[in-house]
CSV table of C-alpha atoms in Angstrom, one decimal:
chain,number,residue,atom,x,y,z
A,1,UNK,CA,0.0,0.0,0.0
A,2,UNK,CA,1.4,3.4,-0.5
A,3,UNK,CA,2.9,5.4,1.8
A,4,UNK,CA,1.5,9.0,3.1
A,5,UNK,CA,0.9,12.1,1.1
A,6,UNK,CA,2.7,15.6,1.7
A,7,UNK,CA,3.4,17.2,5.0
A,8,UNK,CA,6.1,19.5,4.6
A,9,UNK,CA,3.5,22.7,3.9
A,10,UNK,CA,1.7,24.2,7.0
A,11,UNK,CA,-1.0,25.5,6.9
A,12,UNK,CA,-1.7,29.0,8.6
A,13,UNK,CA,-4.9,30.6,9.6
A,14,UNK,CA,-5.8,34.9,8.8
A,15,UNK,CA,-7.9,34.0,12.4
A,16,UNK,CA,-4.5,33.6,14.2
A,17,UNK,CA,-3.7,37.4,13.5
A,18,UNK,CA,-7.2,37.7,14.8
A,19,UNK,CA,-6.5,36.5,17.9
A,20,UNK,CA,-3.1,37.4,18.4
A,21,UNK,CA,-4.2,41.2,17.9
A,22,UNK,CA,-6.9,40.6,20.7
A,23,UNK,CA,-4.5,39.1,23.0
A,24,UNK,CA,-1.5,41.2,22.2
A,25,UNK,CA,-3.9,44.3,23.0
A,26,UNK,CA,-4.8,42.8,26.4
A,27,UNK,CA,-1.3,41.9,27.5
A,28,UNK,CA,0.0,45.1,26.1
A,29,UNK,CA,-2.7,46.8,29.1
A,30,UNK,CA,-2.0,44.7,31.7
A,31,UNK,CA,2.2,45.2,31.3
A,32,UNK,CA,1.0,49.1,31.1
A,33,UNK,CA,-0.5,48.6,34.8
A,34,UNK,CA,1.8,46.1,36.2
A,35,UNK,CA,4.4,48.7,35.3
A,36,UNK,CA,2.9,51.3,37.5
A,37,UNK,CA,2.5,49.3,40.2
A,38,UNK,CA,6.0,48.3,40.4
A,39,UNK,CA,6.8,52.5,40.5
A,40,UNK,CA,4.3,52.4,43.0
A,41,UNK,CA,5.9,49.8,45.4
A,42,UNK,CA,9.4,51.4,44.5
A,43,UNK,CA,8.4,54.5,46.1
A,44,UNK,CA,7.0,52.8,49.0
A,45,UNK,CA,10.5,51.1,49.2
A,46,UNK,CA,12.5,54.3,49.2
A,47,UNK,CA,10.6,55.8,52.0
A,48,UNK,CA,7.2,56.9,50.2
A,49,UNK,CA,4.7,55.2,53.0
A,50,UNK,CA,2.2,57.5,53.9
A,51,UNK,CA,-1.5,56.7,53.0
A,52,UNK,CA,-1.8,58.2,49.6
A,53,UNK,CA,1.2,56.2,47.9
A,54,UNK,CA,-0.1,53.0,49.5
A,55,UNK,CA,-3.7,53.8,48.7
A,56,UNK,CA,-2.4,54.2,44.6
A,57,UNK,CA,-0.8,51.2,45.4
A,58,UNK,CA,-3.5,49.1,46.5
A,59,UNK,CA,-5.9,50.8,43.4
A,60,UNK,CA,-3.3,49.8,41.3
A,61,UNK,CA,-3.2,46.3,42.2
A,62,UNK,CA,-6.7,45.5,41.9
A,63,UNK,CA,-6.4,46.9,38.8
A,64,UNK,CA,-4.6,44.7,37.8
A,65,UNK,CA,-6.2,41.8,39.3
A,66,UNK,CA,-9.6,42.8,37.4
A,67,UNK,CA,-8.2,43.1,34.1
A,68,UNK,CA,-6.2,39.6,34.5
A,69,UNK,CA,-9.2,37.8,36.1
A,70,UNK,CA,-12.2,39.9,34.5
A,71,UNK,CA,-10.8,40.9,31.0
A,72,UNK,CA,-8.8,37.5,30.4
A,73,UNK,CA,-12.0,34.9,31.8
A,74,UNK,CA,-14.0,36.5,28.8
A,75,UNK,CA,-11.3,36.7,26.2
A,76,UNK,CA,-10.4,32.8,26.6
A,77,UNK,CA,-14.3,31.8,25.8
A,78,UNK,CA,-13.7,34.3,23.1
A,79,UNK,CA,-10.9,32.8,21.4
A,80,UNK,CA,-12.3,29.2,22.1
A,81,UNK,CA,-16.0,30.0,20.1
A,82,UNK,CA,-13.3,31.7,17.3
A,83,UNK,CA,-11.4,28.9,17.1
A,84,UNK,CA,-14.3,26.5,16.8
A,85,UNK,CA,-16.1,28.5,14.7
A,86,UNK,CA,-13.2,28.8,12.1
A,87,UNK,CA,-12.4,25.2,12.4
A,88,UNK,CA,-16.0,24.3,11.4
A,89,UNK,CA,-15.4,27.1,8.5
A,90,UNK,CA,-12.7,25.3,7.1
A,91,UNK,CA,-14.2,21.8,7.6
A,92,UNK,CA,-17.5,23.1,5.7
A,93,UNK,CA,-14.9,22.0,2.3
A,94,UNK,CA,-14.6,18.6,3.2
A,95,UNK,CA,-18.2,17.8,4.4
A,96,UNK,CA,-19.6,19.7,1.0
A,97,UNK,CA,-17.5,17.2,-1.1
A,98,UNK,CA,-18.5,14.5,1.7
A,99,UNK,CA,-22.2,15.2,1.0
A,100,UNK,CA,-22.3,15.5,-2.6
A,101,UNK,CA,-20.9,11.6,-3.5
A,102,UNK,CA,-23.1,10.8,-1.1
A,103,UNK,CA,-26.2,12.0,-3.0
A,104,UNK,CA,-24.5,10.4,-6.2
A,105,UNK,CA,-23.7,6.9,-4.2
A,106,UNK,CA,-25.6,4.5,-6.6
A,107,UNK,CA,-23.1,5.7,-9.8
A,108,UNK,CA,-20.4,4.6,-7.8
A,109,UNK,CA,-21.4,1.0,-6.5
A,110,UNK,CA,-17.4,-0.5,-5.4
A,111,UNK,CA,-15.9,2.9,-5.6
A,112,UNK,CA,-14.6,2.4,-8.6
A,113,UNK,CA,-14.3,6.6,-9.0
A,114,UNK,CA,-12.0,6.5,-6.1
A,115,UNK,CA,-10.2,3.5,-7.2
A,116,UNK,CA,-8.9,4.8,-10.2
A,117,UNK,CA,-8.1,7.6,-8.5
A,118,UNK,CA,-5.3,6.3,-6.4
A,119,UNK,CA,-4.5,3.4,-8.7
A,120,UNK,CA,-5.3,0.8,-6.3
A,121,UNK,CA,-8.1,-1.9,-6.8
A,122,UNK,CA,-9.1,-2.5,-3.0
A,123,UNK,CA,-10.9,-1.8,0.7
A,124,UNK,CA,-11.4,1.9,-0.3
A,125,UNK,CA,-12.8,3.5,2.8
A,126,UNK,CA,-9.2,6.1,3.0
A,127,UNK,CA,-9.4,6.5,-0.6
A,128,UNK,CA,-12.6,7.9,0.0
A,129,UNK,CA,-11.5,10.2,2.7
A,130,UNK,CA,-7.7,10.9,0.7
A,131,UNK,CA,-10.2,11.4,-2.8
A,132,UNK,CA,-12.6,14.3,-0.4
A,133,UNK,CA,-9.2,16.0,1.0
A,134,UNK,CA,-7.8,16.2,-2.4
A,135,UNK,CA,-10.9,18.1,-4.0
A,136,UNK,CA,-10.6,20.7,-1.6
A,137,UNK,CA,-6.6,21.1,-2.0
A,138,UNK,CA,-6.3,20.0,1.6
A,139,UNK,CA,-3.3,16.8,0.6
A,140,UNK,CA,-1.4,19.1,-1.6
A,141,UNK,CA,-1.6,21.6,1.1
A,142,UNK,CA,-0.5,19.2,3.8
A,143,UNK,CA,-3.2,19.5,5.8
A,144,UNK,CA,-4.5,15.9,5.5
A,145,UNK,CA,-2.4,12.4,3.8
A,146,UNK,CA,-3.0,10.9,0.9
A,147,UNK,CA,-3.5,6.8,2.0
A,148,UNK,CA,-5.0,4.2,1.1
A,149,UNK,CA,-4.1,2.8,4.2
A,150,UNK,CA,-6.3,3.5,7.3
A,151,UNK,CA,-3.6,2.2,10.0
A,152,UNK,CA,-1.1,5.0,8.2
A,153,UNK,CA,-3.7,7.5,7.6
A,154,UNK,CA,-4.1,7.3,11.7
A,155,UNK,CA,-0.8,7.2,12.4
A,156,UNK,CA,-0.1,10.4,10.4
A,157,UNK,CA,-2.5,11.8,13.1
A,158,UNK,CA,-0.3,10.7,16.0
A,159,UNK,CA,2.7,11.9,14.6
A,160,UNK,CA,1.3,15.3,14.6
A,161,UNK,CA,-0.7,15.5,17.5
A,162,UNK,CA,-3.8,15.7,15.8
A,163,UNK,CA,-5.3,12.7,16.9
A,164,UNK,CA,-7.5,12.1,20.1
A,165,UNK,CA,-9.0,8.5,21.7
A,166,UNK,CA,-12.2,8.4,22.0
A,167,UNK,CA,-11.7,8.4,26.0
A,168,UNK,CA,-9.3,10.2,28.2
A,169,UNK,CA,-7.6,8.7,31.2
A,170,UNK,CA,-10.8,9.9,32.8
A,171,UNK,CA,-13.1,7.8,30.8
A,172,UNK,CA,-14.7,10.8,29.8
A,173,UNK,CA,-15.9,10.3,26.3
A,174,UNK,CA,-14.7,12.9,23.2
A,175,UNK,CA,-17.6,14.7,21.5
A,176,UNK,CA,-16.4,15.3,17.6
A,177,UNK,CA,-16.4,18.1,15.6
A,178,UNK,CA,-17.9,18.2,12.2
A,179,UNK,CA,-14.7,17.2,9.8
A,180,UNK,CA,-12.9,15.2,12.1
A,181,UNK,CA,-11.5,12.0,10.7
A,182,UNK,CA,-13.3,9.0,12.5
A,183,UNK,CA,-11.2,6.0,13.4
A,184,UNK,CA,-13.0,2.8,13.9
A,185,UNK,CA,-11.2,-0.9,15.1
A,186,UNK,CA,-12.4,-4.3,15.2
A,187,UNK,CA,-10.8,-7.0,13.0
A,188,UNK,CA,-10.3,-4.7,10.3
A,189,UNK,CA,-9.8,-1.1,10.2
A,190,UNK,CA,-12.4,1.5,9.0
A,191,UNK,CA,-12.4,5.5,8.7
A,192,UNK,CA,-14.7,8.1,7.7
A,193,UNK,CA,-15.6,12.0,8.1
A,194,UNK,CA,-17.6,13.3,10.5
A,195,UNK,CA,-19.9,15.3,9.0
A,196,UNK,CA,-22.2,16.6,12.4
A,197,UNK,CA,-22.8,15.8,15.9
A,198,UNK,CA,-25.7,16.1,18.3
A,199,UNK,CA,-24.6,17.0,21.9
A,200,UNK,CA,-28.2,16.1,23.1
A,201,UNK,CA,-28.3,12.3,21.9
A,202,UNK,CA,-24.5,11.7,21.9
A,203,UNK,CA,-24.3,11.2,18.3
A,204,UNK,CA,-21.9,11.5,15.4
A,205,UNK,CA,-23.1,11.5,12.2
A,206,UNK,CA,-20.2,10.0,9.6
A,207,UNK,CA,-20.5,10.0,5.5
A,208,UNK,CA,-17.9,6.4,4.8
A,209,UNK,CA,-16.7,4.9,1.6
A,210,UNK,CA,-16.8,1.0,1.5
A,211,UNK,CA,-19.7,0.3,3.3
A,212,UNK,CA,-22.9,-0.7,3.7
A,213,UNK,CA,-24.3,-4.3,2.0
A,214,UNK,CA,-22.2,-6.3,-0.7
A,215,UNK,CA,-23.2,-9.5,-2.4
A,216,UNK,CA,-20.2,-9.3,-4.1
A,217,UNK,CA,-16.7,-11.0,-3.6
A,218,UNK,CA,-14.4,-9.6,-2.5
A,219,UNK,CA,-16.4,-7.0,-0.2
A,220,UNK,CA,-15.1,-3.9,-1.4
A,221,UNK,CA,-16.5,-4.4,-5.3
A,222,UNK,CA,-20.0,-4.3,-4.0
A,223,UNK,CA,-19.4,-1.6,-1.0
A,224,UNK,CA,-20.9,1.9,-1.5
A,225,UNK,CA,-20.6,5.3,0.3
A,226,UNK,CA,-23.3,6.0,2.9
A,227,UNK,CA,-24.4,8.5,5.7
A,228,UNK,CA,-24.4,6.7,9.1
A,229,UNK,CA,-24.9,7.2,12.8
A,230,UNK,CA,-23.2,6.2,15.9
A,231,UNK,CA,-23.1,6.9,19.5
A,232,UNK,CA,-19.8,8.1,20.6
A,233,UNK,CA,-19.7,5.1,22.8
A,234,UNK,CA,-19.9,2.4,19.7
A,235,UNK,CA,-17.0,0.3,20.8
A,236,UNK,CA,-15.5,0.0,17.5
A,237,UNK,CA,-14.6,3.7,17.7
A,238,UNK,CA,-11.0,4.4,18.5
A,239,UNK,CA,-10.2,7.8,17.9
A,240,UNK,CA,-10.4,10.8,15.5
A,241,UNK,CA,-7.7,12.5,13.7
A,242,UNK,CA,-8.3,16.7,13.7
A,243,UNK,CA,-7.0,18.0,10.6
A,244,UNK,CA,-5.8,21.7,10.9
A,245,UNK,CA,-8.5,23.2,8.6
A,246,UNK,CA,-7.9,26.9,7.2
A,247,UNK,CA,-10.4,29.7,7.1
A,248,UNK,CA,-10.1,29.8,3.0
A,249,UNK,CA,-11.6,26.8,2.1
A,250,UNK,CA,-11.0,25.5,-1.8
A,251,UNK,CA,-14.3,24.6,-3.3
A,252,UNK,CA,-12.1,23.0,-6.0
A,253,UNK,CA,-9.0,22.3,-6.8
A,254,UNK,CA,-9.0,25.7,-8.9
A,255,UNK,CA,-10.4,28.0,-7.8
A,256,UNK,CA,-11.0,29.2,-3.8
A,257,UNK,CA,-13.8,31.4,-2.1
């Protein structure tokens, strides 16, 4: 099976300057205060006691404690929704491609589109997901690998640390993120992409290449591509990967938004 696509490009994000503006800003203000307090507590130092300097003092350093604990409690939940929100942006590519062989599924019974795509005649449920990342630019880019090989396509995950397990050491299970890569383990290997999740029932919905019935032999000639639904606790869920999405996202391989 060939090896794994590109990954010598990163990827960089116009909401990074975003939110380094924001924070940048923020720090800038509380160095500004910090910096009077210490000529404040100086002065104190060098004989400056009475009640006025210690009173500036003491103004000061709640000052201080306000904007770290009031202005940086806000910001964090700021730059967490911006972060999701411009994850999903970029992820929008992928589940549009997703969704659209979807609709088109019974032109392509055994994947044969994907196939002869990567050049290989076998289990193609990472050809699928290499075929998807490749329409939007996203292998050339180096944001996701070109594999036919779900074990490597994983591990290219891991390397980066860009994969999760479905549970932490806590047991505490993960709750995806539309365009995650979804993992799945049990006698063979599976993946697909996560194309939405409901926080209410605990469910991830996944669009997968080589699935669904096949009265053919082998398997794979008579699989199809299929919307499906799990609960995050399905056992044969291992993990996801979490590609590195950018905010432009490539409806083609030509031309971008």
């Amino acid at each position: 099976i060939p090896g794994i696509g590109k990954d010598d490009k990163k990827s960089t994000s116009s909401g990074s300057g975003v939110k380094a503006t924001m924070s940048i800003a923020l720090i800038r203000k509380t160095i500004q205060v910090i910096r009077k307090a210490k000529e404040e507590m100086q002065n104190m130092t060098q004989g400056s006691r009475d009640k006025e300097s210690t009173s500036s003092f003491l103004i000061l350093l709640v000052g201080t404690v306000f904007i770290l604990f009031f202005c940086m409690t806000p910001l964090l939940f700021v730059v967490a929704a911006m972060e999701d929100s411009f994850s999903q942006a970029g992820a929008s590519g992928i589940i549009e491609v997703a969704e659209k062989e979807e609709e088109v599924w019974e032109y392509n019974i055994g994947g044969k589109k994907y196939k002869q795509w990567y050049g290989i005649d076998g289990n193609w449920c990472a050809m699928f997901v290499s075929y998807c990342a490749n329409e939007c630019g996203y292998i050339e880019d180096g944001i996701m690998p070109k594999s036919a090989s779900v074990a490597n396509m994983a591990a290219w995950y891991k390397q980066r640390e860009q994969f999760v397990y479905k549970t932490d050491t806590s047991g505490k299970y993960y709750e995806p993120r539309a365009g995650d890569i979804i993992f799945f383990q049990n006698g063979m290997s599976h993946v697909g992409i996560v194309v939405a999740y409901d926080a209410e029932t605990k469910k991830v919905t996944v669009i997968e290449g080589n699935t669904g019935s096949s009265s053919t032999q082998p398997y794979h000639a008579g699989s199809r591509v299929k919307r499906k639904i799990y609960p995050i606790t399905y056992k044969k869920i291992t993990g996801y990967g979490q590609p590195n999405y950018p905010i432009t996202v490539l409806e083609n391989k030509e031309d971008t938004l």
